[in-house]
Tab-separated table of C-alpha atoms and ligand atoms in Angstrom:
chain	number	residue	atom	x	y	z
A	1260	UNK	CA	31.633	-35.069	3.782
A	1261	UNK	CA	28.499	-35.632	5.080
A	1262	UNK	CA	28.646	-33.171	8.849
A	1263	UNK	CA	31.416	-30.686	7.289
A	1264	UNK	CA	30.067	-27.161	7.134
A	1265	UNK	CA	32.989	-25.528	5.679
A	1266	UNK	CA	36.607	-26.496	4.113
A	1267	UNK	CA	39.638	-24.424	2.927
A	1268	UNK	CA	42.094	-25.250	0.565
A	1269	UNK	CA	45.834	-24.323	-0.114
A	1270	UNK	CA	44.436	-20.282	1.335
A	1271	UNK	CA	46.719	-18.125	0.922
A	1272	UNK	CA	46.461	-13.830	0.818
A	1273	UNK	CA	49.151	-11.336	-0.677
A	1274	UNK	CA	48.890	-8.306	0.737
A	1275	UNK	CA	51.509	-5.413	-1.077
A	1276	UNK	CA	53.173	-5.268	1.444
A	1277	UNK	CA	52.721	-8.933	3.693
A	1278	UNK	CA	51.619	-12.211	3.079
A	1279	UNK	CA	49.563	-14.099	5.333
A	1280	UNK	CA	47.981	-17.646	5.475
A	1281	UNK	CA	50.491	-19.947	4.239
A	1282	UNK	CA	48.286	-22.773	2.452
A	1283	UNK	CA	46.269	-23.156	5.196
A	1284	UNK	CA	44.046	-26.064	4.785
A	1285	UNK	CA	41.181	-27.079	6.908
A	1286	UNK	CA	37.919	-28.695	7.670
A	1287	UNK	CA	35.583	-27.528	9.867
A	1288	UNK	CA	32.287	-29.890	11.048
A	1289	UNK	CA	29.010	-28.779	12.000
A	1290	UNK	CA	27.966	-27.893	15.046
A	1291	UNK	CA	31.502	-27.554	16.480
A	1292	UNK	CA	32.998	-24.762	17.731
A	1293	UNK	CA	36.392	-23.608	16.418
A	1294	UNK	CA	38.548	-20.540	18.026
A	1295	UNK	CA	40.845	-18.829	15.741
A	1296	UNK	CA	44.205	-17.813	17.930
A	1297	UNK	CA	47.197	-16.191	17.385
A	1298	UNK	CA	49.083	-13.114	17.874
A	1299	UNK	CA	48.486	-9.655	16.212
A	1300	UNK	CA	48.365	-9.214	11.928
A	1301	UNK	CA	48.904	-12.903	11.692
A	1302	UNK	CA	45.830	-12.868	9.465
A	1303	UNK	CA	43.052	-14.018	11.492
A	1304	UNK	CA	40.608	-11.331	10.556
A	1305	UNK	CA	41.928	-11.668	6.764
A	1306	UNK	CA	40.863	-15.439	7.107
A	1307	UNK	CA	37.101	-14.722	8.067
A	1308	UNK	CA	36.972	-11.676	5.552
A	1309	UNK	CA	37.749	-15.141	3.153
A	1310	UNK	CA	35.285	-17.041	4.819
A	1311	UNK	CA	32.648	-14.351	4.477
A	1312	UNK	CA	33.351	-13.883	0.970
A	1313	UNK	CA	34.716	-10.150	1.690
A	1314	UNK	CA	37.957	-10.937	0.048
A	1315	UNK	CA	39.003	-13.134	-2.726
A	1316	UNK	CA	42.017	-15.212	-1.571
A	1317	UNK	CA	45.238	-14.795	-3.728
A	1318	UNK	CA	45.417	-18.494	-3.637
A	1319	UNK	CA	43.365	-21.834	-2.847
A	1320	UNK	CA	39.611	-21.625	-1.784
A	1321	UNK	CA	36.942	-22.029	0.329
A	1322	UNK	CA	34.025	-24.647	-0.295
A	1323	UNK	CA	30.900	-24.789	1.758
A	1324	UNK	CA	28.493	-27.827	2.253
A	1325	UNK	CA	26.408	-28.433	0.993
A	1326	UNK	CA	27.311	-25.190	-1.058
A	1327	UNK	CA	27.723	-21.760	-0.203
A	1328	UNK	CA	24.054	-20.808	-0.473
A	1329	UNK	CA	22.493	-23.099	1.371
A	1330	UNK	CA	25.159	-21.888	4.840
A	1331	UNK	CA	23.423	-18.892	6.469
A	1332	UNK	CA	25.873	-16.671	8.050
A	1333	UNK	CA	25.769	-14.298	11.447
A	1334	UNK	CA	28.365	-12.290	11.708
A	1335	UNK	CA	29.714	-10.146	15.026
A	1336	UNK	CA	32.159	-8.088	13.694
A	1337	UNK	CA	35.172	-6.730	15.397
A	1338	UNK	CA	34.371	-2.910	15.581
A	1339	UNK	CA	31.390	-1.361	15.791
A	1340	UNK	CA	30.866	2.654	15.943
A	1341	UNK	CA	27.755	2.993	18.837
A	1342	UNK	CA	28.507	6.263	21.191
A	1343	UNK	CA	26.251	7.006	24.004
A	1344	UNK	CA	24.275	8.593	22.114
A	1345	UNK	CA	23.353	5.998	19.973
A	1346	UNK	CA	19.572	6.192	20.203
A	1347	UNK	CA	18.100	2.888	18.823
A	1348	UNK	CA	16.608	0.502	21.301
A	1349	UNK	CA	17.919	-2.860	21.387
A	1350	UNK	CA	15.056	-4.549	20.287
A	1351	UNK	CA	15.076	-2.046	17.258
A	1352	UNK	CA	19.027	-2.540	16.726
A	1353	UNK	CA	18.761	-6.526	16.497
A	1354	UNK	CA	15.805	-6.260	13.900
A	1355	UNK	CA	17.832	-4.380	11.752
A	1356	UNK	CA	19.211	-8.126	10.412
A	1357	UNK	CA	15.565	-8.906	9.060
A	1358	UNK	CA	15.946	-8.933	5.876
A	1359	UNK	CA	12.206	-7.270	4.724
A	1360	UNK	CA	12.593	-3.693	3.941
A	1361	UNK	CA	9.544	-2.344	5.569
A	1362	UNK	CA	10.657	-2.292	9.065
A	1363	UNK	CA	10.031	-1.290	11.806
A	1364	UNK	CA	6.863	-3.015	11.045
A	1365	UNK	CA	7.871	-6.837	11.392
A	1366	UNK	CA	5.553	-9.963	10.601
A	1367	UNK	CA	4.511	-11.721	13.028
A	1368	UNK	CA	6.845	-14.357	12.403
A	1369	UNK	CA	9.698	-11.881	12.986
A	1370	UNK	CA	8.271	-10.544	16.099
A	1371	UNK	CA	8.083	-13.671	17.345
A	1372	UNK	CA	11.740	-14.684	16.898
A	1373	UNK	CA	12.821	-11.266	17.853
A	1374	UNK	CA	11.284	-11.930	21.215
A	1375	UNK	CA	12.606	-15.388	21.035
A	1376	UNK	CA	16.447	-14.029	20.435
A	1377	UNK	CA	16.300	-11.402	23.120
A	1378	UNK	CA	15.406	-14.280	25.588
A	1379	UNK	CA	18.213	-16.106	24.406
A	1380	UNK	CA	20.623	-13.787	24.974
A	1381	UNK	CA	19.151	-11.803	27.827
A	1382	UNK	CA	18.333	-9.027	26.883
A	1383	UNK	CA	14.279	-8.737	27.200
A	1384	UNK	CA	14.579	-6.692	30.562
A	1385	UNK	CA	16.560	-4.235	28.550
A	1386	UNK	CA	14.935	-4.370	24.609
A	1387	UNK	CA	13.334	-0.763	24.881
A	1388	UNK	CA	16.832	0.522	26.224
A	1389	UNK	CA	18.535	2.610	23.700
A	1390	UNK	CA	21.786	0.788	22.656
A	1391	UNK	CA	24.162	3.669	23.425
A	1392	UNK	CA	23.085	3.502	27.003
A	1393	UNK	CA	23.685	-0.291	27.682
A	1394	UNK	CA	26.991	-1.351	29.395
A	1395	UNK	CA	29.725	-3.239	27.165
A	1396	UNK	CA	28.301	-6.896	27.709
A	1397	UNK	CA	24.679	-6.169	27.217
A	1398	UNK	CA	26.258	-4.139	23.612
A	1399	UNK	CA	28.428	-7.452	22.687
A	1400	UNK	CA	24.851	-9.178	23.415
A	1401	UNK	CA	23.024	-7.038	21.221
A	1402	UNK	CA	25.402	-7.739	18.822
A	1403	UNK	CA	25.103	-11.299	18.807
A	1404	UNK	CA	21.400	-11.342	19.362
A	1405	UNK	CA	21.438	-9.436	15.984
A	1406	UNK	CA	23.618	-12.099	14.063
A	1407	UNK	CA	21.229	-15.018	15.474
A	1408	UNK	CA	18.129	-13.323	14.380
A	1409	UNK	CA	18.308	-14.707	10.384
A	1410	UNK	CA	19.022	-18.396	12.800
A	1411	UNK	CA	22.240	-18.569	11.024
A	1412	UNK	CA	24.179	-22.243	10.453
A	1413	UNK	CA	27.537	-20.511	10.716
A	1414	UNK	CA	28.221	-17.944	13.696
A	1415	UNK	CA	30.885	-15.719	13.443
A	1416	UNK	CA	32.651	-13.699	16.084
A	1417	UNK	CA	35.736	-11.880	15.632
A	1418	UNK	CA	37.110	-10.877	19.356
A	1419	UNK	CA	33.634	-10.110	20.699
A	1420	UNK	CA	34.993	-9.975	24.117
A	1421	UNK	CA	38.191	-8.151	23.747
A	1422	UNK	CA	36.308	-5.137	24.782
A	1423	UNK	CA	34.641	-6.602	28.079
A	1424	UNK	CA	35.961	-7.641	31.857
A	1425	UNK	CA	36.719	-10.965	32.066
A	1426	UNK	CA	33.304	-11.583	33.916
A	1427	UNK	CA	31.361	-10.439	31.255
A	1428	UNK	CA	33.772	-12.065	29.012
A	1429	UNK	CA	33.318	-15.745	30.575
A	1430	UNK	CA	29.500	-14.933	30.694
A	1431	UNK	CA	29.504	-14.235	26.639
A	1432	UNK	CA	31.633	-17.166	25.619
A	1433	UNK	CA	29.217	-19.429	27.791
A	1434	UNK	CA	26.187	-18.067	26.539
A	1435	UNK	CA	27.600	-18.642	22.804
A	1436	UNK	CA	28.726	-22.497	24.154
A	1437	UNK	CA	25.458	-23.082	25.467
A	1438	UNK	CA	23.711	-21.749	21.787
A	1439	UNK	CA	26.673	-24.180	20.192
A	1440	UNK	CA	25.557	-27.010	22.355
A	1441	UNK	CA	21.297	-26.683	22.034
A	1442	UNK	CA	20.645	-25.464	18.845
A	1443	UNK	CA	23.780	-27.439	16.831
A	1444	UNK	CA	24.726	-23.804	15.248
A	1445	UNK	CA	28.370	-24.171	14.386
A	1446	UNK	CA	30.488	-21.417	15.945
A	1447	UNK	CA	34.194	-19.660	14.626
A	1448	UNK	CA	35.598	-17.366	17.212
A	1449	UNK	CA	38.588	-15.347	16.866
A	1450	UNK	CA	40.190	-14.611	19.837
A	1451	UNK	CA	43.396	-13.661	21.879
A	1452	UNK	CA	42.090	-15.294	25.219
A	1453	UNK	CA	43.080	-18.692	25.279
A	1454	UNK	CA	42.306	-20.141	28.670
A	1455	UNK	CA	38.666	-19.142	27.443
A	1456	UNK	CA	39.001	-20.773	23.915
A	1457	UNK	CA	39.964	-23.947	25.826
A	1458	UNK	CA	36.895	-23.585	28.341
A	1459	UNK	CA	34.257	-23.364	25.897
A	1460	UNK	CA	35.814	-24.710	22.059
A	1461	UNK	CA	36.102	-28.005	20.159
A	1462	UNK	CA	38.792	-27.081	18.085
A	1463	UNK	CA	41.741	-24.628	17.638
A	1464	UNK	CA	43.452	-22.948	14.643
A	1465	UNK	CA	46.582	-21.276	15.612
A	1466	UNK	CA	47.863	-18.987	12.945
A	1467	UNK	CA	51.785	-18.418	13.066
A	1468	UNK	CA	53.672	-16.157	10.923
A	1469	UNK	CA	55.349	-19.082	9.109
A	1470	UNK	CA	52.598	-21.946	9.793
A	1471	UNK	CA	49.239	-22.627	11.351
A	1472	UNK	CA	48.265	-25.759	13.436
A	1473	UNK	CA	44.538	-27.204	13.724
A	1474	UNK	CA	43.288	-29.769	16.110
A	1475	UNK	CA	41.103	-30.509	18.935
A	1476	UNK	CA	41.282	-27.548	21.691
A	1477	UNK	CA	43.068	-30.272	24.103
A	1478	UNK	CA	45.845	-29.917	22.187
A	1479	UNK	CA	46.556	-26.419	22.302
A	1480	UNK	CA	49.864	-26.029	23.921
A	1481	UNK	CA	49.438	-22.493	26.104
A	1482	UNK	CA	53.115	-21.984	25.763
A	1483	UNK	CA	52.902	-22.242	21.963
A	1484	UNK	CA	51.040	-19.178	21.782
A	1485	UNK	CA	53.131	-15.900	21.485
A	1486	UNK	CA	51.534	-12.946	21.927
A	1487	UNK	CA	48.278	-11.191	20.991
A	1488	UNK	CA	46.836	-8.226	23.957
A	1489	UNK	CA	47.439	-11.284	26.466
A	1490	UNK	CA	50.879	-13.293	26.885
A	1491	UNK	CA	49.824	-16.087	28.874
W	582	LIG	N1	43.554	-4.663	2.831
W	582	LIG	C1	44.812	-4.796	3.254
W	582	LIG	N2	45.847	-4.259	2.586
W	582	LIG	C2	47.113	-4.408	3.004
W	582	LIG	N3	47.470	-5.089	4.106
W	582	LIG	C3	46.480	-5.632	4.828
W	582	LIG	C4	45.105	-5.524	4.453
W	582	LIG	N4	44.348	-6.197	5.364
W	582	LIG	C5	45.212	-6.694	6.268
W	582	LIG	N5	46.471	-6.363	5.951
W	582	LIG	C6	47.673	-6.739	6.700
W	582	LIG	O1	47.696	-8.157	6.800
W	582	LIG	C7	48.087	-8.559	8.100
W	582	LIG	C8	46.993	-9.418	8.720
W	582	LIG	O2	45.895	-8.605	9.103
W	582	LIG	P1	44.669	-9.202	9.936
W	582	LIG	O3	43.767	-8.051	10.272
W	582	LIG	O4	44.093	-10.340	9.213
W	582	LIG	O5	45.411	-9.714	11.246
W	582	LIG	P2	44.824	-10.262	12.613
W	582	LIG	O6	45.491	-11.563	12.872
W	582	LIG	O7	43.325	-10.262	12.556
W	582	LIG	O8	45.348	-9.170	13.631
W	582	LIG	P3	44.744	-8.604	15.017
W	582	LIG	O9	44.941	-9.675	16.041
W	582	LIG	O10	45.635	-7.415	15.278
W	582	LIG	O11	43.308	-8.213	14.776
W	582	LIG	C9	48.390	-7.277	8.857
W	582	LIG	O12	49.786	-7.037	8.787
W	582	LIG	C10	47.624	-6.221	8.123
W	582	LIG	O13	48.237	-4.968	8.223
């Protein structure tokens, strides 16, 4: 049990009037990187809602390892409400994660890995920029540099680039791979793009309405995956 990070049980969810996740059981190791597919109100976003301890499943559980405490979490969720008028700067929107309550004056230690997180993620040209100005991928990068600020274990991104072209798309999901890869964070991405899952994951859960399948991404059949926003 030693590298796991994370393992469900049996999960299931009754909704009134659906019910999703049919015992789905899996393991998931640190420092991989696992993409959640599968087509639309499969349950996907009720899974991580599990995972983040939003929802209490109907059935089974979740266990973390060591335990629960001890597995920091970042979380990119799927909608966010910024307009263009938004006015916070970048560099003020990812500090909002800090956990002290006296922002905006940070510690030192906090300045220092606020500068440190908007040079992972590229955004230092842009950190006095006020986030409703900022094109789509340098927003999806705020919103990841502001999940990586607390240096979370567990990343967690649910469609992050459904919003974005598929340059900035490709240039998100490498920047997250190349995190995965130097720092060891493990990483679960929901998404409906699976030509990208297979560049950049380790391993695949596809949700189906009657089933689920788990494995290394090299054996993710394209043709087993029905719908979603793209039919590939
Ligand atoms: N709180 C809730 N009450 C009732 N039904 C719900 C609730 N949350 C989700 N559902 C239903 O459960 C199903 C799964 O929803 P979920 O958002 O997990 O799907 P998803 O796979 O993330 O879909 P998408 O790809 O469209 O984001 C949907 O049919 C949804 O309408």
């Amino acid at each position: 049990m030693d590298d796991l990070i994370l393992a469900t049980k049996d999960l299931q969810e009754q909704f009134t009037e659906k019910r999703v996740l049919n015992n789905l059981t899996f393991q998931l190791r640190r420092g991989r990187f696992l993409s959640i597919v599968g087509e639309n109100g499969v349950g996907k976003t009720t899974l991580l809602r599990i995972i983040l301890g939003q929802l209490k499943p109907t059935h089974g559980s979740v266990t973390f390892y060591p335990n629960r405490k001890a597995v920091k979490i970042g979380y990119v969720p799927q909608f966010r409400n910024i307009d263009d008028e938004y006015p916070l700067a970048v560099k003020n929107f990812v500090a909002l994660n800090f956990t002290q309550h006296h922002w905006p004056w940070l510690t030192a230690a906090e300045r220092a890995r606020l500068t440190a997180v908007l040079q992972e993620t590229k955004l230092l040209d842009i950190k006095n920029e006020p986030l409703g100005r900022t094109s789509g991928g340098e927003k999806q990068r705020t919103y990841l540099a502001q999940a990586l600020v607390i240096k979370p274990d567990l990343l967690i991104l649910d469609e992050s680039t459904a919003s974005l072209d598929p340059i900035a798309k490709e240039q998100l999901l490498r920047l997250v791979r190349h995190l995965n890869q130097t720092t060891g964070i493990t990483v679960i991405s929901v998404t409906h793009d699976v030509p990208l899952a297979k560049q950049f994951s380790d391993d695949y859960l596809l949700l189906q309405p009657d089933g689920y399948q788990f494995g290394p991404i090299d054996q993710l059949q394209v043709s087993e995956y029905q719908g979603g926003e793209h039919h590939v």
